[in-house]
C-alpha positions as a Python dict, from the first residue, in 0.01 Angstrom:
ca = {
    (1, 'M'): (0, 0, 0),
    (2, 'K'): (339, -31, -165),
    (3, 'A'): (508, 37, 168),
    (4, 'L'): (302, -241, 320),
    (5, 'Y'): (432, -497, 71),
    (6, 'I'): (788, -380, 126),
    (7, 'L'): (745, -414, 500),
    (8, 'I'): (599, -763, 469),
    (9, 'G'): (886, -865, 240),
    (10, 'L'): (1148, -732, 478),
    (11, 'L'): (986, -907, 769),
    (12, 'F'): (970, -1234, 580),
    (13, 'F'): (1329, -1238, 461),
    (14, 'S'): (1493, -1093, 773),
    (15, 'L'): (1330, -1310, 1041),
    (16, 'S'): (1390, -1675, 1122),
    (17, 'M'): (1099, -1910, 1057),
    (18, 'T'): (1023, -1930, 1428),
    (19, 'S'): (1008, -1555, 1467),
    (20, 'Y'): (823, -1524, 1137),
    (21, 'A'): (553, -1757, 1262),
    (22, 'Q'): (499, -1533, 1567),
    (23, 'I'): (444, -1208, 1370),
    (24, 'N'): (153, -1005, 1504),
    (25, 'V'): (-47, -877, 1210),
    (26, 'F'): (-169, -572, 1401),
    (27, 'D'): (190, -458, 1450),
    (28, 'I'): (242, -483, 1074),
    (29, 'V'): (-68, -275, 1006),
    (30, 'E'): (36, -12, 1259),
    (31, 'D'): (390, 11, 1122),
    (32, 'A'): (261, 41, 767),
    (33, 'K'): (17, 314, 869),
    (34, 'N'): (290, 505, 1050),
    (35, 'E'): (520, 480, 749),
    (36, 'R'): (272, 621, 499),
    (37, 'G'): (-11, 777, 699),
    (38, 'D'): (157, 1067, 877),
    (39, 'A'): (286, 1222, 557),
    (40, 'T'): (-47, 1327, 407),
    (41, 'G'): (-327, 1361, 660),
    (42, 'S'): (-576, 1408, 378),
    (43, 'A'): (-944, 1324, 421),
    (44, 'K'): (-916, 1046, 162),
    (45, 'E'): (-621, 891, 346),
    (46, 'D'): (-819, 901, 670),
    (47, 'L'): (-1116, 730, 505),
    (48, 'D'): (-893, 465, 346),
    (49, 'R'): (-726, 400, 679),
    (50, 'K'): (-1060, 369, 859),
    (51, 'A'): (-1188, 126, 596),
    (52, 'L'): (-874, -85, 631),
    (53, 'E'): (-902, -92, 1009),
    (54, 'E'): (-1270, -192, 992),
    (55, 'G'): (-1186, -465, 744),
    (56, 'M'): (-906, -595, 964),
    (57, 'Q'): (-1138, -603, 1263),
    (58, 'R'): (-1387, -812, 1067),
    (59, 'F'): (-1111, -1048, 960),
    (60, 'F'): (-934, -1081, 1297),
    (61, 'G'): (-1211, -1052, 1556),
    (62, 'D'): (-1192, -1246, 1883),
    (63, 'L'): (-1328, -1596, 1940),
    (64, 'N'): (-1416, -1598, 2310),
    (65, 'E'): (-1717, -1820, 2245),
    (66, 'L'): (-1482, -2121, 2203),
    (67, 'D'): (-1370, -2126, 2567),
    (68, 'D'): (-1595, -2416, 2670),
    (69, 'L'): (-1481, -2656, 2394),
    (70, 'P'): (-1203, -2918, 2433),
    (71, 'V'): (-865, -2789, 2321),
    (72, 'E'): (-847, -2998, 2003),
    (73, 'I'): (-1191, -2884, 1885),
    (74, 'R'): (-1126, -2527, 1995),
    (75, 'C'): (-813, -2523, 1785),
    (76, 'L'): (-984, -2676, 1483),
    (77, 'V'): (-1266, -2421, 1503),
    (78, 'L'): (-1017, -2137, 1541),
    (79, 'M'): (-827, -2264, 1239),
    (80, 'K'): (-1155, -2304, 1048),
    (81, 'T'): (-1227, -1937, 1111),
    (82, 'H'): (-894, -1849, 952),
    (83, 'H'): (-968, -2077, 655),
    (84, 'S'): (-1311, -1916, 611),
    (85, 'K'): (-1156, -1570, 601),
    (86, 'L'): (-905, -1680, 340),
    (87, 'L'): (-1185, -1817, 124),
    (88, 'A'): (-1404, -1509, 169),
    (89, 'N'): (-1117, -1279, 76),
    (90, 'Q'): (-1029, -1484, -232),
    (91, 'Q'): (-1393, -1472, -344),
    (92, 'E'): (-1377, -1093, -318),
    (93, 'V'): (-1052, -1092, -519),
    (94, 'D'): (-1210, -1308, -789),
    (95, 'K'): (-1509, -1079, -833),
    (96, 'A'): (-1328, -747, -792),
    (97, 'G'): (-1424, -516, -1075),
    (98, 'N'): (-1112, -303, -1100),
    (99, 'C'): (-736, -321, -1065),
    (100, 'K'): (-708, -98, -759),
    (101, 'L'): (-964, -295, -561),
    (102, 'T'): (-795, -621, -656),
    (103, 'K'): (-461, -490, -534),
    (104, 'N'): (-609, -372, -204),
    (105, 'L'): (-784, -705, -147),
    (106, 'L'): (-464, -895, -220),
    (107, 'G'): (-288, -669, 30),
    (108, 'M'): (-543, -767, 291),
    (109, 'Q'): (-495, -1133, 199),
    (110, 'A'): (-121, -1097, 251),
    (111, 'L'): (-187, -973, 603),
    (112, 'L'): (-441, -1246, 659),
    (113, 'V'): (-194, -1513, 550),
    (114, 'L'): (65, -1379, 793),
    (115, 'S'): (-191, -1354, 1074),
    (116, 'A'): (-187, -1734, 1105),
    (117, 'G'): (135, -1676, 1297),
    (118, 'T'): (-72, -1532, 1583),
    (119, 'Q'): (-246, -1873, 1618),
    (120, 'I'): (73, -2081, 1613),
    (121, 'Y'): (-4, -2236, 1953),
    (122, 'C'): (-263, -2465, 1787),
    (123, 'P'): (-36, -2630, 1527),
    (124, 'D'): (245, -2626, 1784),
    (125, 'E'): (26, -2822, 2025),
    (126, 'F'): (-83, -3071, 1759),
    (127, 'N'): (278, -3119, 1651),
    (128, 'T'): (393, -3213, 2002),
    (129, 'D'): (239, -3558, 1948),
    (130, 'K'): (91, -3609, 1603),
    (131, 'E'): (-22, -3964, 1666),
    (132, 'Y'): (-202, -3870, 1989),
    (133, 'Y'): (-386, -3574, 1838),
    (134, 'G'): (-448, -3751, 1509),
    (135, 'R'): (-620, -4035, 1693),
    (136, 'L'): (-814, -3797, 1914),
    (137, 'I'): (-939, -3593, 1619),
    (138, 'L'): (-1042, -3899, 1416),
    (139, 'K'): (-1225, -4049, 1713),
    (140, 'K'): (-1421, -3727, 1757),
    (141, 'K'): (-1480, -3691, 1384),
    (142, 'Y'): (-1653, -4033, 1380),
    (143, 'A'): (-1763, -4041, 1744),
    (144, 'Y'): (-2121, -4158, 1687),
    (145, 'L'): (-2030, -4444, 1454),
    (146, 'M'): (-1744, -4536, 1689),
    (147, 'R'): (-2006, -4567, 1970),
    (148, 'S'): (-1811, -4318, 2180),
    (149, 'G'): (-2049, -4020, 2189),
    (150, 'Y'): (-2187, -3768, 1942),
    (151, 'N'): (-2006, -3610, 1651),
    (152, 'S'): (-1910, -3249, 1702),
    (153, 'E'): (-2097, -3028, 1456),
    (154, 'E'): (-1819, -2770, 1483),
    (155, 'L'): (-1555, -3028, 1400),
    (156, 'G'): (-1751, -3142, 1096),
    (157, 'K'): (-1771, -2784, 972),
    (158, 'A'): (-1398, -2741, 1033),
    (159, 'F'): (-1313, -3037, 808),
    (160, 'Y'): (-1553, -2914, 539),
    (161, 'V'): (-1399, -2566, 529),
    (162, 'L'): (-1049, -2716, 537),
    (163, 'Q'): (-1138, -2921, 228),
    (164, 'K'): (-1269, -2614, 45),
    (165, 'T'): (-962, -2410, 139),
    (166, 'S'): (-737, -2691, 18),
    (167, 'E'): (-922, -2696, -314),
    (168, 'E'): (-883, -2320, -353),
    (169, 'F'): (-520, -2271, -248),
    (170, 'G'): (-375, -2622, -276),
    (171, 'N'): (-264, -2843, 10),
    (172, 'P'): (24, -3089, -46),
    (173, 'Y'): (-121, -3320, 221),
    (174, 'S'): (-472, -3338, 74),
    (175, 'K'): (-438, -3703, -26),
    (176, 'I'): (-493, -3799, 338),
    (177, 'A'): (-852, -3679, 306),
    (178, 'G'): (-898, -3951, 44),
    (179, 'T'): (-887, -4208, 325),
    (180, 'F'): (-1192, -4064, 503),
    (181, 'P'): (-1451, -4233, 276),
    (182, 'F'): (-1290, -4574, 342),
    (183, 'I'): (-1309, -4518, 718),
    (184, 'L'): (-1670, -4405, 692),
    (185, 'K'): (-1763, -4704, 474),
    (186, 'E'): (-1618, -4950, 725),
    (187, 'L'): (-1794, -4779, 1016),
    (188, 'H'): (-2127, -4778, 832),
    (189, 'E'): (-2096, -5148, 752),
    (190, 'R'): (-2027, -5229, 1116),
    (191, 'W'): (-2320, -5016, 1222),
    (192, 'M'): (-2554, -5200, 987),
    (193, 'N'): (-2422, -5546, 1081),
    (194, 'D'): (-2390, -5497, 1455),
    (195, 'P'): (-2547, -5171, 1577),
    (196, 'D'): (-2548, -5279, 1942),
    (197, 'S'): (-2176, -5351, 1986),
    (198, 'G'): (-1970, -5145, 2228),
    (199, 'E'): (-1715, -4873, 2154),
    (200, 'L'): (-1499, -4962, 1855),
    (201, 'D'): (-1121, -4967, 1839),
    (202, 'L'): (-981, -4709, 1597),
    (203, 'D'): (-678, -4918, 1496),
    (204, 'T'): (-900, -5212, 1406),
    (205, 'I'): (-1120, -4986, 1192),
    (206, 'L'): (-823, -4829, 1015),
    (207, 'K'): (-651, -5162, 944),
    (208, 'I'): (-966, -5305, 785),
    (209, 'A'): (-1054, -4983, 602),
    (210, 'F'): (-706, -4967, 445),
    (211, 'K'): (-679, -5347, 400),
    (212, 'L'): (-363, -5377, 610),
    (213, 'N'): (-248, -5649, 844),
    (214, 'E'): (-113, -5578, 1192),
    (215, 'E'): (248, -5548, 1085),
    (216, 'E'): (170, -5326, 786),
    (217, 'W'): (-41, -5093, 998),
    (218, 'N'): (228, -5070, 1267),
    (219, 'D'): (475, -4970, 997),
    (220, 'Q'): (247, -4702, 852),
    (221, 'K'): (45, -4556, 1139),
    (222, 'E'): (305, -4299, 1246),
    (223, 'E'): (325, -4163, 892),
    (224, 'Y'): (-55, -4166, 858),
    (225, 'F'): (-123, -3959, 1169),
    (226, 'S'): (168, -3727, 1091),
    (227, 'E'): (26, -3653, 747),
    (228, 'L'): (-321, -3604, 895),
    (229, 'I'): (-190, -3334, 1130),
    (230, 'D'): (12, -3177, 847),
    (231, 'Y'): (-307, -3160, 640),
    (232, 'I'): (-498, -2995, 924),
    (233, 'T'): (-228, -2740, 1009),
    (234, 'Y'): (-102, -2656, 658),
    (235, 'F'): (-262, -2312, 630),
    (236, 'H'): (-97, -2211, 959),
    (237, 'S'): (246, -2334, 855),
    (238, 'P'): (549, -2121, 754),
    (239, 'E'): (546, -2335, 437),
    (240, 'F'): (209, -2195, 328),
    (241, 'M'): (280, -1842, 452),
    (242, 'A'): (595, -1824, 242),
    (243, 'K'): (435, -1981, -65),
    (244, 'R'): (121, -1769, -67),
    (245, 'S'): (306, -1447, 20),
    (246, 'G'): (527, -1504, -284),
    (247, 'E'): (225, -1571, -504),
    (248, 'I'): (51, -1255, -383),
    (249, 'N'): (364, -1051, -446),
    (250, 'S'): (382, -1182, -805),
    (251, 'L'): (13, -1116, -860),
    (252, 'T'): (26, -757, -736),
    (253, 'Q'): (339, -681, -939),
    (254, 'S'): (165, -806, -1252),
    (255, 'L'): (-130, -569, -1204),
    (256, 'P'): (-118, -259, -1428),
    (257, 'C'): (-238, -9, -1165),
    (258, 'K'): (-4, 178, -930),
}
């Protein structure tokens, strides 16, 4: 496992951020196995390696069932799956009963953190036009109350897991989620007062929810949607990968076991 951390560190410091974001976690696992696995060939090593591979398969399985969803929801569900795996791993770390197990679980978390680079096409797509995707996502988040269709259950779950992941690992853009109750309150009031009106305009809802006039909203809307996308994509960003990798390295070095 020590060789694995060294390899991750070398990859992190030697690659540019763009290349770093494209790291394939399976290549890292294979390189680490080659570096340490061929030397021993013992039965215990073989069992450890098999357990690691099975764990990695559980963590990084395919998501073919998303093919029929719109791209923005498909991406949010894919990202939610990554968030769920981070949370599940951290729960295992928190309840680990011994030093060795804790170190191994943190090693898996390090790989999991880096694996977000294999899903970089989702944040890359959202970042091509943050205002466009921010609007699209909010409209689908509140679709029923906006009179524009039905809310996506998958999208609702994605936002819930994102919130929980942000609470666990920190998210510097979390304050944007504090605006959601104001949006929901305004939509509920409109529903109660005029349930038969047609599809609502998102800008009108946001201006009233945030108590802004037209000029103030025009000045702030670009920043609002940009921060919304940053909040959604944070756990797939080089910023988080670097931060959490450093934290994991410090945690493992502080453990007393070899």
